[in-house]
Tab-separated table of C-alpha atoms in Angstrom:
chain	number	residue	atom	x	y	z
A	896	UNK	CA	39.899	-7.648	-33.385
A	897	UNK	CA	41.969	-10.309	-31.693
A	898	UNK	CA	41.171	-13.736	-33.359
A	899	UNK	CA	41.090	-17.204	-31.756
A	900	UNK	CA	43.559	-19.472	-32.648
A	901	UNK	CA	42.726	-23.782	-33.426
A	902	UNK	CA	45.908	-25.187	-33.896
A	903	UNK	CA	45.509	-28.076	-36.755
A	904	UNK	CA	47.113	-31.313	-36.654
A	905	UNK	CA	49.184	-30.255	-39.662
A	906	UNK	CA	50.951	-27.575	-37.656
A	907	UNK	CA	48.812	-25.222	-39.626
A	908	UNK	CA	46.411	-22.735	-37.707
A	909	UNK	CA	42.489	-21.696	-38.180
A	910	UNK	CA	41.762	-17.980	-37.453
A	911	UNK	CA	38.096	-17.215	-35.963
A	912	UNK	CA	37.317	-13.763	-34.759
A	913	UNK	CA	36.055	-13.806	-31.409
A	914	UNK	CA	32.877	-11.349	-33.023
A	915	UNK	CA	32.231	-14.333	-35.676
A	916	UNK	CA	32.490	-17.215	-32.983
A	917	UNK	CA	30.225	-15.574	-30.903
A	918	UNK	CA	27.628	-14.620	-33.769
A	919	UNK	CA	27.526	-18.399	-34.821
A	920	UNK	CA	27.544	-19.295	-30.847
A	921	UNK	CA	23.742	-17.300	-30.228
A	922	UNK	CA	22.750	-18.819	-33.940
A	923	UNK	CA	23.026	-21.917	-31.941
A	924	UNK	CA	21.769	-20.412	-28.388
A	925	UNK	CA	18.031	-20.229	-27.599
A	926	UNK	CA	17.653	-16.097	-27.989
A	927	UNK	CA	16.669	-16.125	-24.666
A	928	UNK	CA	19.413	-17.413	-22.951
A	929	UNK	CA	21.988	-15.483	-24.932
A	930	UNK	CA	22.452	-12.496	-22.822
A	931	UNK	CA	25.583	-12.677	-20.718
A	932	UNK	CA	27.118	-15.536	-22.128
A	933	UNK	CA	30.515	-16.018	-21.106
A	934	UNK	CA	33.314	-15.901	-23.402
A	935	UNK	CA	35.399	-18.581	-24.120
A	936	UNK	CA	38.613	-18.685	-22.613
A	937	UNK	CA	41.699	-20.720	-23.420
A	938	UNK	CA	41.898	-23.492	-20.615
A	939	UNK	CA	45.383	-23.387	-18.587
A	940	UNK	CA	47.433	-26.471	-19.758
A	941	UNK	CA	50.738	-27.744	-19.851
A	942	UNK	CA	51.984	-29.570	-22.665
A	943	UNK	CA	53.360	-33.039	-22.245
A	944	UNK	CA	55.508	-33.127	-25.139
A	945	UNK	CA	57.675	-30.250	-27.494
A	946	UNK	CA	55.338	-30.641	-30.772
A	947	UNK	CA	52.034	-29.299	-28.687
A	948	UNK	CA	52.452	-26.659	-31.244
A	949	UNK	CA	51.794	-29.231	-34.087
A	950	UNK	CA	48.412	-30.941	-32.087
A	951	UNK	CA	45.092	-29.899	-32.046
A	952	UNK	CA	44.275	-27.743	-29.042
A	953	UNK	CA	40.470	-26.832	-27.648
A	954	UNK	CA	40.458	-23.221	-26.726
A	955	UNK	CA	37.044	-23.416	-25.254
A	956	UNK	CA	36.734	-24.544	-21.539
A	957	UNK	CA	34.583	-27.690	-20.890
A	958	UNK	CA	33.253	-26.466	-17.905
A	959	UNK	CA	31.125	-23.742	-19.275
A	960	UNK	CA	27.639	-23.544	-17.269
A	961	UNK	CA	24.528	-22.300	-19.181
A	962	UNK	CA	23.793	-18.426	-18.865
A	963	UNK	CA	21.193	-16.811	-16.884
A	964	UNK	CA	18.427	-15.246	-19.373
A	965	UNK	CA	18.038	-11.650	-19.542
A	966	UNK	CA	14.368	-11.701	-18.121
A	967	UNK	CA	15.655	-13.965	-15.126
A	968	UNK	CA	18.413	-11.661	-13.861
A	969	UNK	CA	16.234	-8.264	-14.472
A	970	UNK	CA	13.467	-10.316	-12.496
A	971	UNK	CA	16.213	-11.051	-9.468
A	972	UNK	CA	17.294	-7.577	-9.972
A	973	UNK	CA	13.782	-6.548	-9.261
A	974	UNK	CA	13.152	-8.855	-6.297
A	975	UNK	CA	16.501	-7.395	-4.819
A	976	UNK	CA	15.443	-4.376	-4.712
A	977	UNK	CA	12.329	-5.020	-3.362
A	978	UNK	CA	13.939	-7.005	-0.488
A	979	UNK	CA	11.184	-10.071	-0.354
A	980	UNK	CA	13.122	-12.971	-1.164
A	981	UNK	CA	12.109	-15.172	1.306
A	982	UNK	CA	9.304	-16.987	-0.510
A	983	UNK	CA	6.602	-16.162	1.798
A	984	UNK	CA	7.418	-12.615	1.974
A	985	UNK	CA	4.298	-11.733	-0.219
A	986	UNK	CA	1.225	-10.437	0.862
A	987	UNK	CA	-1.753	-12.416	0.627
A	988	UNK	CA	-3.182	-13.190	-2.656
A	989	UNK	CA	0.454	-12.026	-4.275
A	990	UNK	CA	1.882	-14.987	-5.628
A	991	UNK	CA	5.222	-15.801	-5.040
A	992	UNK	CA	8.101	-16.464	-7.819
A	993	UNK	CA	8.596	-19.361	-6.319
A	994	UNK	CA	5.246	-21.013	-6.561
A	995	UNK	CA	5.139	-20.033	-9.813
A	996	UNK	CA	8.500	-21.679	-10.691
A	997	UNK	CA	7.095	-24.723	-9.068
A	998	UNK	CA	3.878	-24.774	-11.110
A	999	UNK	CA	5.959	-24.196	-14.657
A	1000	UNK	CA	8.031	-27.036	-13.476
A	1001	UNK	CA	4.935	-29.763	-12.565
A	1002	UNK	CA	3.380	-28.432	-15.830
A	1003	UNK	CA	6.554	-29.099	-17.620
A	1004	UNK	CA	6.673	-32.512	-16.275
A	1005	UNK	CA	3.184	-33.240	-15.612
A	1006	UNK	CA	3.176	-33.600	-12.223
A	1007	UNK	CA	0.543	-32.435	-10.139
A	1008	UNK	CA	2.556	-31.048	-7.662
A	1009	UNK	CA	6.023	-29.591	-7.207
A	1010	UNK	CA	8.269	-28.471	-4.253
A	1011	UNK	CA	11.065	-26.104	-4.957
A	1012	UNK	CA	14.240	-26.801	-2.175
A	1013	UNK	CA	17.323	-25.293	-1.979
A	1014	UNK	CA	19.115	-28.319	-3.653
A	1015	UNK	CA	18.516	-31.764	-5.215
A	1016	UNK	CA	19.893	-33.527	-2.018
A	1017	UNK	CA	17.212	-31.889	0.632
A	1018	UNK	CA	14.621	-33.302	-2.295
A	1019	UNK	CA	15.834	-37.101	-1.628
A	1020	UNK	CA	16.274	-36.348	1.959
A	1021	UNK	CA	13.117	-35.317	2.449
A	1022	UNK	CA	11.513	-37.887	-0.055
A	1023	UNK	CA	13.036	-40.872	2.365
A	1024	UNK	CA	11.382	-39.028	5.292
A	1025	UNK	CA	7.999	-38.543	3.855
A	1026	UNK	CA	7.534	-42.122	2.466
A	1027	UNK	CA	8.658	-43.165	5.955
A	1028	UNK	CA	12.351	-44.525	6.276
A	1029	UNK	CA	13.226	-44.680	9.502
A	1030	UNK	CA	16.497	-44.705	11.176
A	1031	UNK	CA	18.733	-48.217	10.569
A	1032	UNK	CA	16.207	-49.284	7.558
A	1033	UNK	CA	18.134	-50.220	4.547
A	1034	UNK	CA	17.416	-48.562	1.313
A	1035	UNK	CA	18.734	-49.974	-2.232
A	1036	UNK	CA	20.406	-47.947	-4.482
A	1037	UNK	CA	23.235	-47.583	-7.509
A	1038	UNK	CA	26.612	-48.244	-6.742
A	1039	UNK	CA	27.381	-45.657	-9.574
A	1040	UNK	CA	26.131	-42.329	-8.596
A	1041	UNK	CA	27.126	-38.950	-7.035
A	1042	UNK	CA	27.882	-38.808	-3.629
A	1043	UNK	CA	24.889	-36.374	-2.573
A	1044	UNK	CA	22.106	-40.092	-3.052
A	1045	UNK	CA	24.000	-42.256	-0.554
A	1046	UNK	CA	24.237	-39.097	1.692
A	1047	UNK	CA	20.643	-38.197	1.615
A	1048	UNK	CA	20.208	-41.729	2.511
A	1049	UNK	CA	22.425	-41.513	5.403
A	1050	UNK	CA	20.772	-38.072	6.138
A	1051	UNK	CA	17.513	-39.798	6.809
A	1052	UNK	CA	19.115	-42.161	9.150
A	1053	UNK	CA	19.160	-45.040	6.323
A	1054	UNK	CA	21.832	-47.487	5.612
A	1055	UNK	CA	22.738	-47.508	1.657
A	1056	UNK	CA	22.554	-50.726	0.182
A	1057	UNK	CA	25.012	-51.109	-3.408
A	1058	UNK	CA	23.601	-52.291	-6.507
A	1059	UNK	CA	25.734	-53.026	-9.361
A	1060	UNK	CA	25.466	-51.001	-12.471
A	1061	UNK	CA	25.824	-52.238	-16.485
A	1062	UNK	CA	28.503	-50.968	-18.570
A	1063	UNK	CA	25.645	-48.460	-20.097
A	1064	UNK	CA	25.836	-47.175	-16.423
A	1065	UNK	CA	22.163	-48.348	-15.842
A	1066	UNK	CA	21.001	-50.516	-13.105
A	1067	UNK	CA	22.005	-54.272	-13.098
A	1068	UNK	CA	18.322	-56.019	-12.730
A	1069	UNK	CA	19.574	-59.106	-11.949
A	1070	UNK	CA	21.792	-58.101	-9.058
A	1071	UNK	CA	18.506	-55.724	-7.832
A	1072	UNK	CA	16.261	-58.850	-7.015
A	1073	UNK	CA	18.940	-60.549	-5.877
A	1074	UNK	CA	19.576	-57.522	-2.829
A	1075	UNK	CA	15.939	-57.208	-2.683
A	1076	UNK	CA	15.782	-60.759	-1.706
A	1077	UNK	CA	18.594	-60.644	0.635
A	1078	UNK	CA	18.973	-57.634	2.429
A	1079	UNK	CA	15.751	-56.944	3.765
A	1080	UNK	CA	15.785	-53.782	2.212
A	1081	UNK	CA	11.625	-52.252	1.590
A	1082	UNK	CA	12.725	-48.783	0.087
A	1083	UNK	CA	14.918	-48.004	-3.190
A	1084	UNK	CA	16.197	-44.901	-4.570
A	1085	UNK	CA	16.860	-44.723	-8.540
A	1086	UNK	CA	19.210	-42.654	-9.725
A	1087	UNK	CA	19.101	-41.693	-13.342
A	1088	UNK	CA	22.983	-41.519	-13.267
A	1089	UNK	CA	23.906	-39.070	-16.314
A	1090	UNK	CA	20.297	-38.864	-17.239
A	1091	UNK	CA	20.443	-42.811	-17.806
A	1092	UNK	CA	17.136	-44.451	-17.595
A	1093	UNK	CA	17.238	-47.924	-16.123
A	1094	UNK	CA	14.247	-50.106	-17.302
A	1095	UNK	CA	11.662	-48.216	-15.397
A	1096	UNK	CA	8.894	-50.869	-16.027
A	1097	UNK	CA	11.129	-53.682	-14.718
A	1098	UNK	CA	12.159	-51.818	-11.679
A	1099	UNK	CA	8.391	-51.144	-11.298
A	1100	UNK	CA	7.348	-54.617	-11.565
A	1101	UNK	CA	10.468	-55.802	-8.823
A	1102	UNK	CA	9.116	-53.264	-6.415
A	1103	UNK	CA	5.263	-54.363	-6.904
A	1104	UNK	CA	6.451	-57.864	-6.629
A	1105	UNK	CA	9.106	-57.590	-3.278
A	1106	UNK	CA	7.072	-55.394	-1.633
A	1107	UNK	CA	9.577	-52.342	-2.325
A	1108	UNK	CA	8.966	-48.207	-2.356
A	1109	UNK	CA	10.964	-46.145	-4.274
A	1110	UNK	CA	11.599	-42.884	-5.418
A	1111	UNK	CA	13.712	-41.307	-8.497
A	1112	UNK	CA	16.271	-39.684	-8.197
A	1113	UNK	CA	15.862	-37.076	-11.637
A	1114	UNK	CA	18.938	-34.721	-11.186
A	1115	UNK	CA	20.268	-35.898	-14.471
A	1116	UNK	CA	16.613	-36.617	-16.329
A	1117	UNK	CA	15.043	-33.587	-16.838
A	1118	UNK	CA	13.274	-33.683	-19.812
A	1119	UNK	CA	14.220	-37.180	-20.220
A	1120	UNK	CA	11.372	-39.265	-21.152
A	1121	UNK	CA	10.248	-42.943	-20.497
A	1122	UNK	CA	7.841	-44.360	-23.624
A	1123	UNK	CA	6.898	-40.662	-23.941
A	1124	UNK	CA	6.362	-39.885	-20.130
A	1125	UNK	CA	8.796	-37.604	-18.179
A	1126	UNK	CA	11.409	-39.624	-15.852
A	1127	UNK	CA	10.260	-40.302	-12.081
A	1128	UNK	CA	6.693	-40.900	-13.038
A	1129	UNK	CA	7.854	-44.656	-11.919
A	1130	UNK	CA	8.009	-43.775	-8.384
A	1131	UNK	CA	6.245	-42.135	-5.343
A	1132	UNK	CA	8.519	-39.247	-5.549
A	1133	UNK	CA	10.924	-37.868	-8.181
A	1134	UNK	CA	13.539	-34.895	-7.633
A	1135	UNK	CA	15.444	-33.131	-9.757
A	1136	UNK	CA	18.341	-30.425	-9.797
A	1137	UNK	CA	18.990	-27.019	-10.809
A	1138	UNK	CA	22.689	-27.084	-9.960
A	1139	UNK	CA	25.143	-25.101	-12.284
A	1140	UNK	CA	25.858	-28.755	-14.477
A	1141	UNK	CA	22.404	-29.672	-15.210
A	1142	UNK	CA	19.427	-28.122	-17.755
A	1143	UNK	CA	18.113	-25.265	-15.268
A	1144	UNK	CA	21.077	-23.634	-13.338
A	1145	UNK	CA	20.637	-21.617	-10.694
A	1146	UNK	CA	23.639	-22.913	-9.132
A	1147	UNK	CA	21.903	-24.655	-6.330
A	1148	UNK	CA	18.337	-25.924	-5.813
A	1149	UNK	CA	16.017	-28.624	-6.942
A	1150	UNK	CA	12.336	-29.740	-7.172
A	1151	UNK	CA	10.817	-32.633	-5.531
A	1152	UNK	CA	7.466	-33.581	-7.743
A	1153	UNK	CA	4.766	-36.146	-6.967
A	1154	UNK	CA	1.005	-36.854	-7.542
A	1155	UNK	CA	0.228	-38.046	-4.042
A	1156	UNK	CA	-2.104	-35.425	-1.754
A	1157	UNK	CA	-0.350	-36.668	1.290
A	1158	UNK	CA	3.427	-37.108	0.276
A	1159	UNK	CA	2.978	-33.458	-1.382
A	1160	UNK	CA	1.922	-32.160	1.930
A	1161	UNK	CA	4.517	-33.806	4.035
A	1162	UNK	CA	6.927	-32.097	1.562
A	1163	UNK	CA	5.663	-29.064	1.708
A	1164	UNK	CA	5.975	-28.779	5.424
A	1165	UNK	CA	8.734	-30.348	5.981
A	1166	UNK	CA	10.549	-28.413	3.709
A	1167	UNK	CA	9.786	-25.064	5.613
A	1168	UNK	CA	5.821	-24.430	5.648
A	1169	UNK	CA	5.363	-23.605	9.778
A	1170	UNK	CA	2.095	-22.942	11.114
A	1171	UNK	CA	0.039	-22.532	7.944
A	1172	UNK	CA	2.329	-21.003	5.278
A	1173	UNK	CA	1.247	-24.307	3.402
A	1174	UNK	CA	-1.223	-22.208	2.288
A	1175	UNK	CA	1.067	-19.999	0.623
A	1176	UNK	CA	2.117	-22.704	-2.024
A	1177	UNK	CA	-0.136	-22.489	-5.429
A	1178	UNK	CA	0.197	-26.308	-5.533
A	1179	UNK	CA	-1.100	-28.144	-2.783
A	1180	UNK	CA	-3.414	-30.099	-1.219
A	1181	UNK	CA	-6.447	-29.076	0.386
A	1182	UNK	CA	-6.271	-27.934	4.124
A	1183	UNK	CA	-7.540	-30.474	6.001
A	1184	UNK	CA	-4.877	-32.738	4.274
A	1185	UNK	CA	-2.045	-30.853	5.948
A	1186	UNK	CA	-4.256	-30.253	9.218
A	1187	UNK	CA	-4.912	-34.221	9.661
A	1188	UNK	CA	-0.919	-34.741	9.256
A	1189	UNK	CA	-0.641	-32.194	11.563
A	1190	UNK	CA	-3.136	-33.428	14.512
A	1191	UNK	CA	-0.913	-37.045	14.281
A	1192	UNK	CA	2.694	-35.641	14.516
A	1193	UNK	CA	3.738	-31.903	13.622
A	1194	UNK	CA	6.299	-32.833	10.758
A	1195	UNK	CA	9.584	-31.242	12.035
A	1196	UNK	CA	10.501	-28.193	9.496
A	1197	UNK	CA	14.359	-28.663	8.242
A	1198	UNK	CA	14.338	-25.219	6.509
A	1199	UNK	CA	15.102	-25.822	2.964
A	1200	UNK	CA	12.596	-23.893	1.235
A	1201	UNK	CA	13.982	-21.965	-2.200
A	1202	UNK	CA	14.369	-18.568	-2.495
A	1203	UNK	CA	12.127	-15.815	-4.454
A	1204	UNK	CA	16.288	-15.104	-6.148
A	1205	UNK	CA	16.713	-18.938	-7.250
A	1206	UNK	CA	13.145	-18.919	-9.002
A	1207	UNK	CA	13.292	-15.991	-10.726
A	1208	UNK	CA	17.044	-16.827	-12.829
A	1209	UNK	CA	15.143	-20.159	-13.115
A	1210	UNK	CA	12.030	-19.661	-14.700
A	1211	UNK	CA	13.092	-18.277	-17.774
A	1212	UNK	CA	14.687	-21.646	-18.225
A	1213	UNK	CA	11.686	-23.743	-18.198
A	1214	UNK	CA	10.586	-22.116	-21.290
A	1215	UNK	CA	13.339	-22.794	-23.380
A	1216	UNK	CA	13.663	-26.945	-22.002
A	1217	UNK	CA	12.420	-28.028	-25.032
A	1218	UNK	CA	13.962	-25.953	-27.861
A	1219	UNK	CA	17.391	-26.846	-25.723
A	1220	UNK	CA	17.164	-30.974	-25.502
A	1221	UNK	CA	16.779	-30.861	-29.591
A	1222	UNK	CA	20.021	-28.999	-30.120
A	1223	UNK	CA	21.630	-31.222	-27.632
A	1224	UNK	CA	20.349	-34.119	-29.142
A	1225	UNK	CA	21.654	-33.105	-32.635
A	1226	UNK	CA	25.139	-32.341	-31.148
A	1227	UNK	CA	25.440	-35.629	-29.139
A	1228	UNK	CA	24.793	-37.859	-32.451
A	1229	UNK	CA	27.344	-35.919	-34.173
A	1230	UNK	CA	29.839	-36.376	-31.414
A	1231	UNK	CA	28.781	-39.847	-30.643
A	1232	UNK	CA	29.573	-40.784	-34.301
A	1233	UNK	CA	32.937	-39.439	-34.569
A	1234	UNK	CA	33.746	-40.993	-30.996
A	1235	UNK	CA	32.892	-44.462	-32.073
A	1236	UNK	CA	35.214	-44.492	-35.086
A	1237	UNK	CA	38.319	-43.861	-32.645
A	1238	UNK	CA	39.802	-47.264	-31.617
A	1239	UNK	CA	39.798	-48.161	-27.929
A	1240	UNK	CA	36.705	-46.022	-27.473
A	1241	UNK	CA	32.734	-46.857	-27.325
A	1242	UNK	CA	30.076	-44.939	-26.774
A	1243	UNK	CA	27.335	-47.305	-25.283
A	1244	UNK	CA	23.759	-47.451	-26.153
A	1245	UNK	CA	20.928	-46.775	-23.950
A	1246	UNK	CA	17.313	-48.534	-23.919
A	1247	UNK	CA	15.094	-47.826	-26.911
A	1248	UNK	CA	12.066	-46.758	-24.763
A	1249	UNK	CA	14.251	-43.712	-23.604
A	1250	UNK	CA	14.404	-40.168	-25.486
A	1251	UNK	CA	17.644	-38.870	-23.803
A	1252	UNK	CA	18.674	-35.341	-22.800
A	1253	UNK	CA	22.191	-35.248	-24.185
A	1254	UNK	CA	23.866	-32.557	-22.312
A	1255	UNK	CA	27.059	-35.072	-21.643
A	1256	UNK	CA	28.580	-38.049	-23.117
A	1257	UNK	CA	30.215	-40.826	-21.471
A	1258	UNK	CA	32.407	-43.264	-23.393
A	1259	UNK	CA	34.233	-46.502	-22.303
A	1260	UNK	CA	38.173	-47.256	-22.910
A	1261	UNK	CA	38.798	-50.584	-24.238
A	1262	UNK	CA	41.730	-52.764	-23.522
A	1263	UNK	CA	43.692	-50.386	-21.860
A	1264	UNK	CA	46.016	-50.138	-19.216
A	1265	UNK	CA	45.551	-47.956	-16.091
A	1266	UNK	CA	48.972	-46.589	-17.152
A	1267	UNK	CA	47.714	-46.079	-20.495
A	1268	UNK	CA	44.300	-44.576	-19.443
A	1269	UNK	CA	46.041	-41.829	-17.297
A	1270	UNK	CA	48.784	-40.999	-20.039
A	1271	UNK	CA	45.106	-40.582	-22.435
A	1272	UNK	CA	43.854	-38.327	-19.573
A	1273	UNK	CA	46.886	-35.762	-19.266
A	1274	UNK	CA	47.520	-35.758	-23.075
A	1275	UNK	CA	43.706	-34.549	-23.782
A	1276	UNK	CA	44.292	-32.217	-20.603
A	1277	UNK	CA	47.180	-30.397	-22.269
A	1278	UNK	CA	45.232	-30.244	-25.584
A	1279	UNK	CA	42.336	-28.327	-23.939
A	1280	UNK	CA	39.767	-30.986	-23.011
A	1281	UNK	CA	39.493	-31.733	-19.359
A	1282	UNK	CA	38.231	-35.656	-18.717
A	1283	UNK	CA	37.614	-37.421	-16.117
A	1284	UNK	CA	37.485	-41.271	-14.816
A	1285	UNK	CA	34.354	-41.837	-13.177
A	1286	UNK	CA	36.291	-44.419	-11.139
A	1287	UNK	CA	39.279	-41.835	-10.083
A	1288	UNK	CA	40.939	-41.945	-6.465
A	1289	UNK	CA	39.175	-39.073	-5.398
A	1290	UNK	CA	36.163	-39.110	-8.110
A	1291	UNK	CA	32.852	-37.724	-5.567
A	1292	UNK	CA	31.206	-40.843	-8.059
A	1293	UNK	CA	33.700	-43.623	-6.897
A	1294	UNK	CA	32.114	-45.115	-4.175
A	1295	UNK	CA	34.818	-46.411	-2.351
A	1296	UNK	CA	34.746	-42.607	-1.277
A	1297	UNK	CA	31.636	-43.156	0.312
A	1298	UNK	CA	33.207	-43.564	4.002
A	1299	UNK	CA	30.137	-41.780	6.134
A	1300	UNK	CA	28.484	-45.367	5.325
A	1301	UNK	CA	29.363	-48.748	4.836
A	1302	UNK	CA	31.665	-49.529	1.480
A	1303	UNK	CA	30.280	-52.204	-0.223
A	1304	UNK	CA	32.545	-55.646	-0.981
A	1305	UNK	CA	29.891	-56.627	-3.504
A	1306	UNK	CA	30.080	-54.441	-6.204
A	1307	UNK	CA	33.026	-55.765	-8.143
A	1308	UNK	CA	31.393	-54.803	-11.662
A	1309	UNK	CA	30.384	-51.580	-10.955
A	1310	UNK	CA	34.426	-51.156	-9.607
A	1311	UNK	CA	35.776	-52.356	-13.008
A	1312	UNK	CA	32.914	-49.960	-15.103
A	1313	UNK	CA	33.802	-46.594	-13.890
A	1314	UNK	CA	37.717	-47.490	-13.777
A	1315	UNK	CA	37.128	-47.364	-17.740
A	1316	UNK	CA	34.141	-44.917	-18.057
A	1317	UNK	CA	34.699	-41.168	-19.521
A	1318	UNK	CA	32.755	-37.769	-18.649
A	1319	UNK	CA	32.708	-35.363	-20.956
A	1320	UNK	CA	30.811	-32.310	-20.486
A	1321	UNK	CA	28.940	-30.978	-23.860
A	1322	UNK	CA	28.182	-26.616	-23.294
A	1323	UNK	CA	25.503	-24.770	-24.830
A	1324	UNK	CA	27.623	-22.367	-25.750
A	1325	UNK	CA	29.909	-24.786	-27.857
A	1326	UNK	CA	29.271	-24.617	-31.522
A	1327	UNK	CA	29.668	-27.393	-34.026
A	1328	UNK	CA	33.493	-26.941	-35.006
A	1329	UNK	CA	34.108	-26.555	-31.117
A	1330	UNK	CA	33.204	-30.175	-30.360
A	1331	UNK	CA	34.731	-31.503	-34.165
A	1332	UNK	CA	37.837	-29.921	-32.187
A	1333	UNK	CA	37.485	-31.626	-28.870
A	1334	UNK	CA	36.785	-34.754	-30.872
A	1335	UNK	CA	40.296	-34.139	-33.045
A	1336	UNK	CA	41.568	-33.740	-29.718
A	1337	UNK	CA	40.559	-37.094	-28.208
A	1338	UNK	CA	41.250	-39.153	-31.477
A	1339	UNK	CA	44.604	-37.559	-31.354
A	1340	UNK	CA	45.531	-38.060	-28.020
A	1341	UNK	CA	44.622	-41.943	-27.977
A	1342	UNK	CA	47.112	-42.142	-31.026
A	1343	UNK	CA	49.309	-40.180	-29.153
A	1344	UNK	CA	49.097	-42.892	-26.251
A	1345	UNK	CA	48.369	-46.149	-28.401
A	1346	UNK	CA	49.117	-45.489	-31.579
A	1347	UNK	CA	47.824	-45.627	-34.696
A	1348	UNK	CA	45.697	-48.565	-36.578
């Protein structure tokens, strides 16, 4: 049996079998989700200096995604086969995987209805287009996000309008009524940046009082809750993700969910529902919702329905949502604790009202250099733990990369934020000693770069 080696700061070495890591791994695992997990590899890294030997080094790669469930990939197996995995390949009165995915995942959420697309993106594209953005309108939204929000705003022919974020990566309130006084802007989209809730009621209240629609943008949030309630209850139209990095992978798709009769059947057809395949979806309004939409304008259909494969590796998932967010919450407290006693390193705080789903951290690097911060970056990269600057030259997240629209000259704050503000991934499959190791790692490495107290 070939062990796996943690090299100690002493220069001394801690032998795991790879059978005993794994065992303590699925204790860890909801027992659904361990089948196929992947096994940890040791990450490609060159060391900056000769005593590497004598550091801690994290064996385990960062960028683990969560594992399929065995019932999901004998259910895709099974649809395979079969051949249907268009979603409306069914016959009539056969329900399809993917409606059911879509009603585990308004259930989940309570929602009353659900749209399954084939990523996160098409769900804010096609949110813009069925509360009505039309082409040249402005529509407010973070100046820290991922790339795929100001695109889906550009997708629906909008023109992305910056607001500054807070160093806890939320939305800067003060600098939102100021832009909603200013720019004209009457539509908003709020991104939950990391799974960071903003303060929803606020935001609410702003919208109500400048006459301003929004929508959420949940990729982050699932399972993140507001004074008890799911995120994107707040606005007309919330979507989230089920990209490989978030808490259902399928590696692409997404869900957009809403209680609105007429917004859920603009969605629907929109999203791929021709002629009357609308009634093919479990959740949806009644007919002559869909036919009265219809008789005005015939929504155009973009295609970007999910498939009967994506649903099926998904809905195992849903299940386990709940069991997952309280291991991750455990984890993150125990990695947010040792991470604030390392100087030139804080962990911020988000809103009381929020229960968070603590699949990442992000930390901010205090008085630093940006010589010092990249000397940090490479040191913890040779030790095994791959970080990144949310403010990086080529960071998707930086919005100065943001070039298909116009880059904003007023967003200063945000600018010096991510220039300082960590992302750290935190896998399933980790087990406790695995992130006490990444955490060695980092409080080494700043030592290593600023030395000691």
């Amino acid at each position: 049996m070939t062990p796996s080696t943690v090299h100690t700061a002493a220069g001394r070495s801690t032998l795991y079998s790879k059978n005993s890591m794994r065992n303590r791994e699925n204790a860890r695992v909801p027992a659904t989700m361990q089948a196929h997990q992947p096994r940890a590899g040791r990450l490609a890294a060159t060391a900056l200096s000769t005593d590497v030997a004598s550091r801690t080094v994290l064996e385990k790669s960062l960028k683990l995604s969560d594992p399929v469930p065995e019932a999901g990939i004998e259910r895709a197996v099974e649809i395979m086969r079969s051949g249907s995995m268009f979603r409306f390949d069914n016959p009539e009165g056969v329900e399809d995987e993917v409606s059911k995915a879509e009603v585990d995942v308004a259930e989940y959420t309570n929602f009353k209805y659900a749209t399954a697309m084939n990523s996160c993106g098409s769900c804010i594209f096609t949110a813009l287009w069925a509360i009505g953005v039309q082409p040249g309108d402005k529509v407010l939204s973070n100046a820290f996000t991922f790339t795929a929000v100001p695109s889906a705003i550009v997708h629906a022919g909008g023109e992305p309008v910056y607001v500054d974020c807070e160093p806890n990566y939320v939305l800067d309130l003060p600098d939102l009524e100021a832009k909603m006084k200013t720019s004209g802007a009457k539509w908003l989209v709020v991104s939950h940046m990391r799974g960071k809730l903003s303060d929803m009621d606020a935001i609410a209240a702003l919208c109500k009082q400048y006459g301003v629609r929004f929508i959420e943008d949940c990729a982050h949030s699932l399972g993140v809750l507001w004074n008890g309630e799911h995120s994107g209850h707040h606005g007309e139209i919330a979507c989230i993700s089920s990209q490989s990095y978030k808490m259902l992978n399928s590696g692409e798709g997404g869900f957009a969910l809403t209680d609105d009769d007429h917004l859920a059947a603009k969605l629907i057809m929109i999203t791929g529902a021709y002629e009357r395949l609308y009634r093919k979806h479990t959740l949806r309004p009644a007919d002559e919702v869909f036919e009265d939409i219809k008789a005005d304008c015939i929504p155009p259909n973009y295609s970007l329905r999910m498939t009967q494969l994506t649903a099926a590796v998904l809905r195992p998932q849903i299940e386990t949502l709940e069991e997952r967010v309280a291991i991750y919450d455990r984890r993150y407290k125990r990695v947010e604790d040792q991470l604030n006693t390392i100087e030139h390193i804080e962990v911020p705080k988000q809103l009381p009202q929020v229960r968070c789903v603590c699949d990442t951290i992000q930390f901010n690097l205090l008085d630093m250099s940006e010589d010092q911060i990249q000397a940090f970056l490479a040191d913890s990269c040779a030790h095994g733990v791959q970080l990144s600057i949310f403010g990086a030259k080529e960071n998707a997240r930086n919005f100065h990369n943001w070039t298909y629209g116009p880059i904003p000259d007023d967003c200063q704050k945000t600018e010096g934020i991510i220039k300082v503000a960590v992302d750290c991934r935190l896998p399933m499959q980790f087990e406790d000693e695995d992130f006490d190791v990444m955490c060695q790692v980092i409080r080494e490495c700043m030592e290593s770069v600023m030395g000691s107290a």
